PDB file of C-alpha atoms in Angstrom:
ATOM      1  CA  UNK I   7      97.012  97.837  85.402  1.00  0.00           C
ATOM      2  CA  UNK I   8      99.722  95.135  85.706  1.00  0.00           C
ATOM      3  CA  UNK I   9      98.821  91.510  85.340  1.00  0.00           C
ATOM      4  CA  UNK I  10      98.478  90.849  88.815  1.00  0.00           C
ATOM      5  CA  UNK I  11      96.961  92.999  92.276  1.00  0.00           C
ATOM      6  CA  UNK I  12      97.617  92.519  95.336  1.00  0.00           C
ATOM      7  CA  UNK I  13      94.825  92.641  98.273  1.00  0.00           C
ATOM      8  CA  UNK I  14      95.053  93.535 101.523  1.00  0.00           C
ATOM      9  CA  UNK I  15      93.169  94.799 104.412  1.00  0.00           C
ATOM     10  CA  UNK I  16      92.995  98.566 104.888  1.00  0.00           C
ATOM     11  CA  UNK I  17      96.062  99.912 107.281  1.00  0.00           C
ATOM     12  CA  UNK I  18      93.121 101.018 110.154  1.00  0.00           C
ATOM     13  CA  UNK I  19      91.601  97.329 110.083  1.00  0.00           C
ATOM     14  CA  UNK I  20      95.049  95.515 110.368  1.00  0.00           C
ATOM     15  CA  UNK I  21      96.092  94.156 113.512  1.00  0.00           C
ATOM     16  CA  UNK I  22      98.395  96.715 115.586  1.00  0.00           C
ATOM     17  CA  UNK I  23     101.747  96.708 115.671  1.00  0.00           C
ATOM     18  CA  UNK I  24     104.228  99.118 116.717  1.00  0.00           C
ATOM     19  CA  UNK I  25     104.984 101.266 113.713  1.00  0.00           C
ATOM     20  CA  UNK I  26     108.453 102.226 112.799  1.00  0.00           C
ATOM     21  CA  UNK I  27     107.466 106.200 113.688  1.00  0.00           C
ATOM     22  CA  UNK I  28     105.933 105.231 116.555  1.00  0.00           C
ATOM     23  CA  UNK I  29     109.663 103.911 117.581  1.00  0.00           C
ATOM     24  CA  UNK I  30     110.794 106.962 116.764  1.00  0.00           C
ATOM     25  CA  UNK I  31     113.347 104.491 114.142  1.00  0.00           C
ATOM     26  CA  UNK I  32     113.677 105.373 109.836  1.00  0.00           C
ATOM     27  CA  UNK I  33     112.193 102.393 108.094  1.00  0.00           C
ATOM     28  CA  UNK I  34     115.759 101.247 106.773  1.00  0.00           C
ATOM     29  CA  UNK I  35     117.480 101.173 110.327  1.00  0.00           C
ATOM     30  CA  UNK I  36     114.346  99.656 112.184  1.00  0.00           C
ATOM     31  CA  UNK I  37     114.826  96.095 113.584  1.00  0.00           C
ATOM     32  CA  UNK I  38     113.055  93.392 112.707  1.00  0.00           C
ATOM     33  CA  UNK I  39     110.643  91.723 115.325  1.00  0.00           C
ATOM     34  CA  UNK I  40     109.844  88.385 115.688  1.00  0.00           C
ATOM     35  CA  UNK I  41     106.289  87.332 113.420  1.00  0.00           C
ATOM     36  CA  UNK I  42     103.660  85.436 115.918  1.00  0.00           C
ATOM     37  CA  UNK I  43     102.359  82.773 113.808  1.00  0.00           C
ATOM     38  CA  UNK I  44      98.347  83.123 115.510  1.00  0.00           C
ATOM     39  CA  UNK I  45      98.916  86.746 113.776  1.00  0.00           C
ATOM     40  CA  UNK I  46      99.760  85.320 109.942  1.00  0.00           C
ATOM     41  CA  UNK I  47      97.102  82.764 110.252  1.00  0.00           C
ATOM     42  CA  UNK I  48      94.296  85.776 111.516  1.00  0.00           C
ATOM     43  CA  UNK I  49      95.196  87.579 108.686  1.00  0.00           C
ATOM     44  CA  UNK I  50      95.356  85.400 105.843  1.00  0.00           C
ATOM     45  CA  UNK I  51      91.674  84.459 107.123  1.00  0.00           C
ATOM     46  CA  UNK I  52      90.283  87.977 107.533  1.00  0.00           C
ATOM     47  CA  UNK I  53      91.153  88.817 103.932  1.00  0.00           C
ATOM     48  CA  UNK I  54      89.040  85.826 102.672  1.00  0.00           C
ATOM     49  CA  UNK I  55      86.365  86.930 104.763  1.00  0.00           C
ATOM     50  CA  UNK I  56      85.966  90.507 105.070  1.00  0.00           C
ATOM     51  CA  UNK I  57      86.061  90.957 101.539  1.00  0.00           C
ATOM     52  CA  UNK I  58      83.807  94.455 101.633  1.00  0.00           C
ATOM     53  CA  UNK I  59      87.339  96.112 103.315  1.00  0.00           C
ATOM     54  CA  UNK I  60      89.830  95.157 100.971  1.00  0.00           C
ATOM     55  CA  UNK I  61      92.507  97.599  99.495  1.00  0.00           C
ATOM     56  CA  UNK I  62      93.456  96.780  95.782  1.00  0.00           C
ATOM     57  CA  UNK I  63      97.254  97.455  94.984  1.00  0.00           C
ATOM     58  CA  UNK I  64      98.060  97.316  91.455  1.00  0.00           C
ATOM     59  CA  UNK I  65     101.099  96.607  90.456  1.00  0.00           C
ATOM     60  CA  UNK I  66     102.389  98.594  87.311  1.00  0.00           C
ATOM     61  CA  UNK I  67     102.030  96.865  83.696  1.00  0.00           C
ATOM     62  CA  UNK I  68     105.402  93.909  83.858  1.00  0.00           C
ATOM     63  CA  UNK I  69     107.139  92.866  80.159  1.00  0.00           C
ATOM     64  CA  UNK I  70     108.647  89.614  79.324  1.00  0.00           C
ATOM     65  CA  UNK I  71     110.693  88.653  82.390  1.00  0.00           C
ATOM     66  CA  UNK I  72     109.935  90.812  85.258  1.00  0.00           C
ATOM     67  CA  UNK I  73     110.382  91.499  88.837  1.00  0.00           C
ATOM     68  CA  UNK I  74     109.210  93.061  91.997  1.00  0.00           C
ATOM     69  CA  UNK I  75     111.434  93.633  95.543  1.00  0.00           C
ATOM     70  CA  UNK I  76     109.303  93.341  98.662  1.00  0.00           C
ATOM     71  CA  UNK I  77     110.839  94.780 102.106  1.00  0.00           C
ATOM     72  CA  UNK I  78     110.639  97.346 104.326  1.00  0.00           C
ATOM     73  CA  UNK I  79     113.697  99.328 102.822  1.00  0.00           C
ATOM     74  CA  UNK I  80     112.327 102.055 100.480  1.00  0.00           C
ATOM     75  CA  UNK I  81     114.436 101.194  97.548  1.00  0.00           C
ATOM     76  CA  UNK I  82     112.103  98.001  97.586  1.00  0.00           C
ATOM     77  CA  UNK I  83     109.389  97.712  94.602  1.00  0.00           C
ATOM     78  CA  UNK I  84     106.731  96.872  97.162  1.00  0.00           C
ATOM     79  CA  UNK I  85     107.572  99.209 100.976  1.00  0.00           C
ATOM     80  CA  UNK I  86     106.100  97.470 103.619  1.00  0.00           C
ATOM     81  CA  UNK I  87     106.651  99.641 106.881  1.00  0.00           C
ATOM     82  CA  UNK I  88     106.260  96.738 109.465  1.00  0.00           C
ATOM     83  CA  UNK I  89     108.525  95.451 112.091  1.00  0.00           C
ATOM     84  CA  UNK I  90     107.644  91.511 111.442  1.00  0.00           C
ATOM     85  CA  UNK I  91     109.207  92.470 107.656  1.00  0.00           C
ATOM     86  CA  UNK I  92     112.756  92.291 106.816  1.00  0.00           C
ATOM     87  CA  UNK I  93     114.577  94.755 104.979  1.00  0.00           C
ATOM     88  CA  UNK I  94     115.306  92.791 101.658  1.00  0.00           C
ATOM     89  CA  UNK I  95     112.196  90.443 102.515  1.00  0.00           C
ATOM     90  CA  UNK I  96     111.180  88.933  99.045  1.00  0.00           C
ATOM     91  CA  UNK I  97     111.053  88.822  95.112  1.00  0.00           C
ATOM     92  CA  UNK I  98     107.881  88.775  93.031  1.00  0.00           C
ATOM     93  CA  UNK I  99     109.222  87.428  89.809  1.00  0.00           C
ATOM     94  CA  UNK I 100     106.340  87.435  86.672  1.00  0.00           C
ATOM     95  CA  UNK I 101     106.734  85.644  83.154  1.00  0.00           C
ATOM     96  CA  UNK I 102     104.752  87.365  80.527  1.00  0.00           C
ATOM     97  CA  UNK I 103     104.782  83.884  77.942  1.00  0.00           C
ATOM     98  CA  UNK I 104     103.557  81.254  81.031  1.00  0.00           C
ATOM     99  CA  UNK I 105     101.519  84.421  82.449  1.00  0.00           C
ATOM    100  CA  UNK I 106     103.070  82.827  85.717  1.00  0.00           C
ATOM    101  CA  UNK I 107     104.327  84.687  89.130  1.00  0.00           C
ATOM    102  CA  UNK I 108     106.583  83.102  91.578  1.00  0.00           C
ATOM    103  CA  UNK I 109     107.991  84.364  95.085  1.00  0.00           C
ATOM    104  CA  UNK I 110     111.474  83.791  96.794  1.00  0.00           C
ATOM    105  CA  UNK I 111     112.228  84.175 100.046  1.00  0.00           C
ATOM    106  CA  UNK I 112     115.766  86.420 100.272  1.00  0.00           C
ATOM    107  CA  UNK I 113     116.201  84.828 103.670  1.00  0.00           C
ATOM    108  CA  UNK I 114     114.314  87.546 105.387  1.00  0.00           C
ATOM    109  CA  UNK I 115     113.935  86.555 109.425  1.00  0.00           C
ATOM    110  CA  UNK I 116     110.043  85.845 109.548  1.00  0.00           C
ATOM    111  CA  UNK I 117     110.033  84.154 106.281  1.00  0.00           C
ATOM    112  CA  UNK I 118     107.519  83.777 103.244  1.00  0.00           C
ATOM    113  CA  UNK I 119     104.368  82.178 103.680  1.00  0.00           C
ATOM    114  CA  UNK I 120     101.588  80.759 101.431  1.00  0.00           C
ATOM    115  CA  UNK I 121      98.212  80.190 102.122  1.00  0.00           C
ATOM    116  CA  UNK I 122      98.978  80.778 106.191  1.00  0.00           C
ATOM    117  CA  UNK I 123     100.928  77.378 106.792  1.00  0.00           C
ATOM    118  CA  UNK I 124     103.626  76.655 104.215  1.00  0.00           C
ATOM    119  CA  UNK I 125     106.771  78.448 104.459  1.00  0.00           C
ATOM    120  CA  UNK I 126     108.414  79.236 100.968  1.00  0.00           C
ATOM    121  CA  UNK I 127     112.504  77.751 101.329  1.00  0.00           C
ATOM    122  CA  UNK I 128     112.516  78.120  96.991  1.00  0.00           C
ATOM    123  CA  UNK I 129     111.094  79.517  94.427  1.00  0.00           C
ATOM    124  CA  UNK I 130     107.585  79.011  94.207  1.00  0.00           C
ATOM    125  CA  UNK I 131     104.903  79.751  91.462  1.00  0.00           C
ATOM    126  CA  UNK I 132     101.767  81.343  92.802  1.00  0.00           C
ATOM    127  CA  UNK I 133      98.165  80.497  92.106  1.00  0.00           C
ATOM    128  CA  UNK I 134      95.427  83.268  91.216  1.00  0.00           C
ATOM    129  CA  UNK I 135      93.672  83.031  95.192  1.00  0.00           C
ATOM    130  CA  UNK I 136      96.819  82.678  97.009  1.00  0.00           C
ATOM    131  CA  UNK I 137      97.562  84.086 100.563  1.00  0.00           C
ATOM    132  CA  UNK I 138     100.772  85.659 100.193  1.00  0.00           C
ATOM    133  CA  UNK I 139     102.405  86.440 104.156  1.00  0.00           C
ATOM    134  CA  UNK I 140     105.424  88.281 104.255  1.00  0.00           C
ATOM    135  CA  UNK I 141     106.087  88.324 108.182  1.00  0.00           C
ATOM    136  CA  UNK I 142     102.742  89.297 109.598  1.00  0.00           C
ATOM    137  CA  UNK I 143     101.768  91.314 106.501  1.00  0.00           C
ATOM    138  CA  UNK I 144      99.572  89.468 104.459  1.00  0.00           C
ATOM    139  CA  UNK I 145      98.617  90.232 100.669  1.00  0.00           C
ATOM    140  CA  UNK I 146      95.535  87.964  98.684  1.00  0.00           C
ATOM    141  CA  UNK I 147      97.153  87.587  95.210  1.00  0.00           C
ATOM    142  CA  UNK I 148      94.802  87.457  92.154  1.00  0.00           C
ATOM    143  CA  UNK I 149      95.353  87.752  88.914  1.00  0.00           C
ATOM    144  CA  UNK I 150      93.971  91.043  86.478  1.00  0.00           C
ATOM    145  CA  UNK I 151      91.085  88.635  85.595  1.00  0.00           C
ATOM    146  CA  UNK I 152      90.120  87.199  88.528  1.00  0.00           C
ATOM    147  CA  UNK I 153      89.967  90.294  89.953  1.00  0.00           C
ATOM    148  CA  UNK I 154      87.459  91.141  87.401  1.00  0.00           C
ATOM    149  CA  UNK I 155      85.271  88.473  88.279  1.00  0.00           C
ATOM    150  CA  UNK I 156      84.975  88.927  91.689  1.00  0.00           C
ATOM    151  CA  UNK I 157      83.937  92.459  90.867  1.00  0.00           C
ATOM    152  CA  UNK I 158      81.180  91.798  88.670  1.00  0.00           C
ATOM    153  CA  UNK I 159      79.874  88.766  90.913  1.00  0.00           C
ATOM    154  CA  UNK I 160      79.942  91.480  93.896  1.00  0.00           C
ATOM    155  CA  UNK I 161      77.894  93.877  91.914  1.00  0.00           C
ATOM    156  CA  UNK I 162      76.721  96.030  94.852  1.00  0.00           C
ATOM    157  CA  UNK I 163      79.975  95.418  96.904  1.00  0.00           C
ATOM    158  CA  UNK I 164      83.326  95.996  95.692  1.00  0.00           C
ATOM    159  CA  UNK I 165      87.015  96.409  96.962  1.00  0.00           C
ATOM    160  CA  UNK I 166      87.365  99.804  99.255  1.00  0.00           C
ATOM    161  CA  UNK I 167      90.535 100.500  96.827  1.00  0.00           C
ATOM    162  CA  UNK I 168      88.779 100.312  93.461  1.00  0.00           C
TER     163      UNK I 168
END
């Protein structure tokens, strides 16, 4: 397991949104749609509080100086098949000495968000708890050990993904 996970609501509990199939469109020549803020702020608030549903995505062990793409292209570290995401979308950048991630925006159309309301314009470092939004798609980042601790203070509950 990589330093960090990445938490998100099962695809069946998300909010609907017309899928890239169901446009009859390949991920990498879909458009993007426009994000509707009410949907960002619903989400970032159901992963705080349905927390028996989550998903857990671990992200591979990172060395030194690494990075993750995020965007709906599959050449991306991190394929998010949703219209409200842009192709390129965002970078996940980690630094093994500070044990310190940051996201960057890559000028996708819907933009970054954090914590629901501020939209990332620069590189900004992330905080173990943080709402990450990327268009309507929104991911609870934690680091390895605060995962850990939520699991054993949720002894009879867990993540769904875990």
């Amino acid at each position: 397991m990589g330093p960090f996970v990445l938490v998100q609501q099962p695809p069946n509990l998300q909010a609907t949104s017309p899928s890239t199939q169901a446009m009859g469109l390949p991920v990498n020549v879909q458009r993007t749609t426009v994000a509707k803020p009410e949907k960002v702020s619903a989400g970032a608030l159901a992963l705080l509080f349905q927390f028996d549903e989550l998903v857990v995505a671990s992200v591979p062990p990172l060395a030194g100086v690494d990075q993750l793409t995020v965007g709906r292209q599959p050449d991306n570290d991190l394929v998010l098949d949703d219209p409200s995401v842009s192709k390129k979308h965002a970078l996940l950048k980690w630094d093994d000495e500070t044990r310190a991630c940051t996201v960057q925006d890559l000028g996708s159309t819907n933009g970054t968000f954090l914590n629901a309301s501020a939209r990332i314009r620069r590189e900004t470092t992330l905080k173990s708890g943080d709402i990450l939004s990327f268009g309507e798609v929104q991911y609870w980042f934690l680091l390895t050990e605060m995962l850990h601790e939520k699991l054993k203070s949720q002894p009879s509950r867990g993540f769904g993904g875990v």
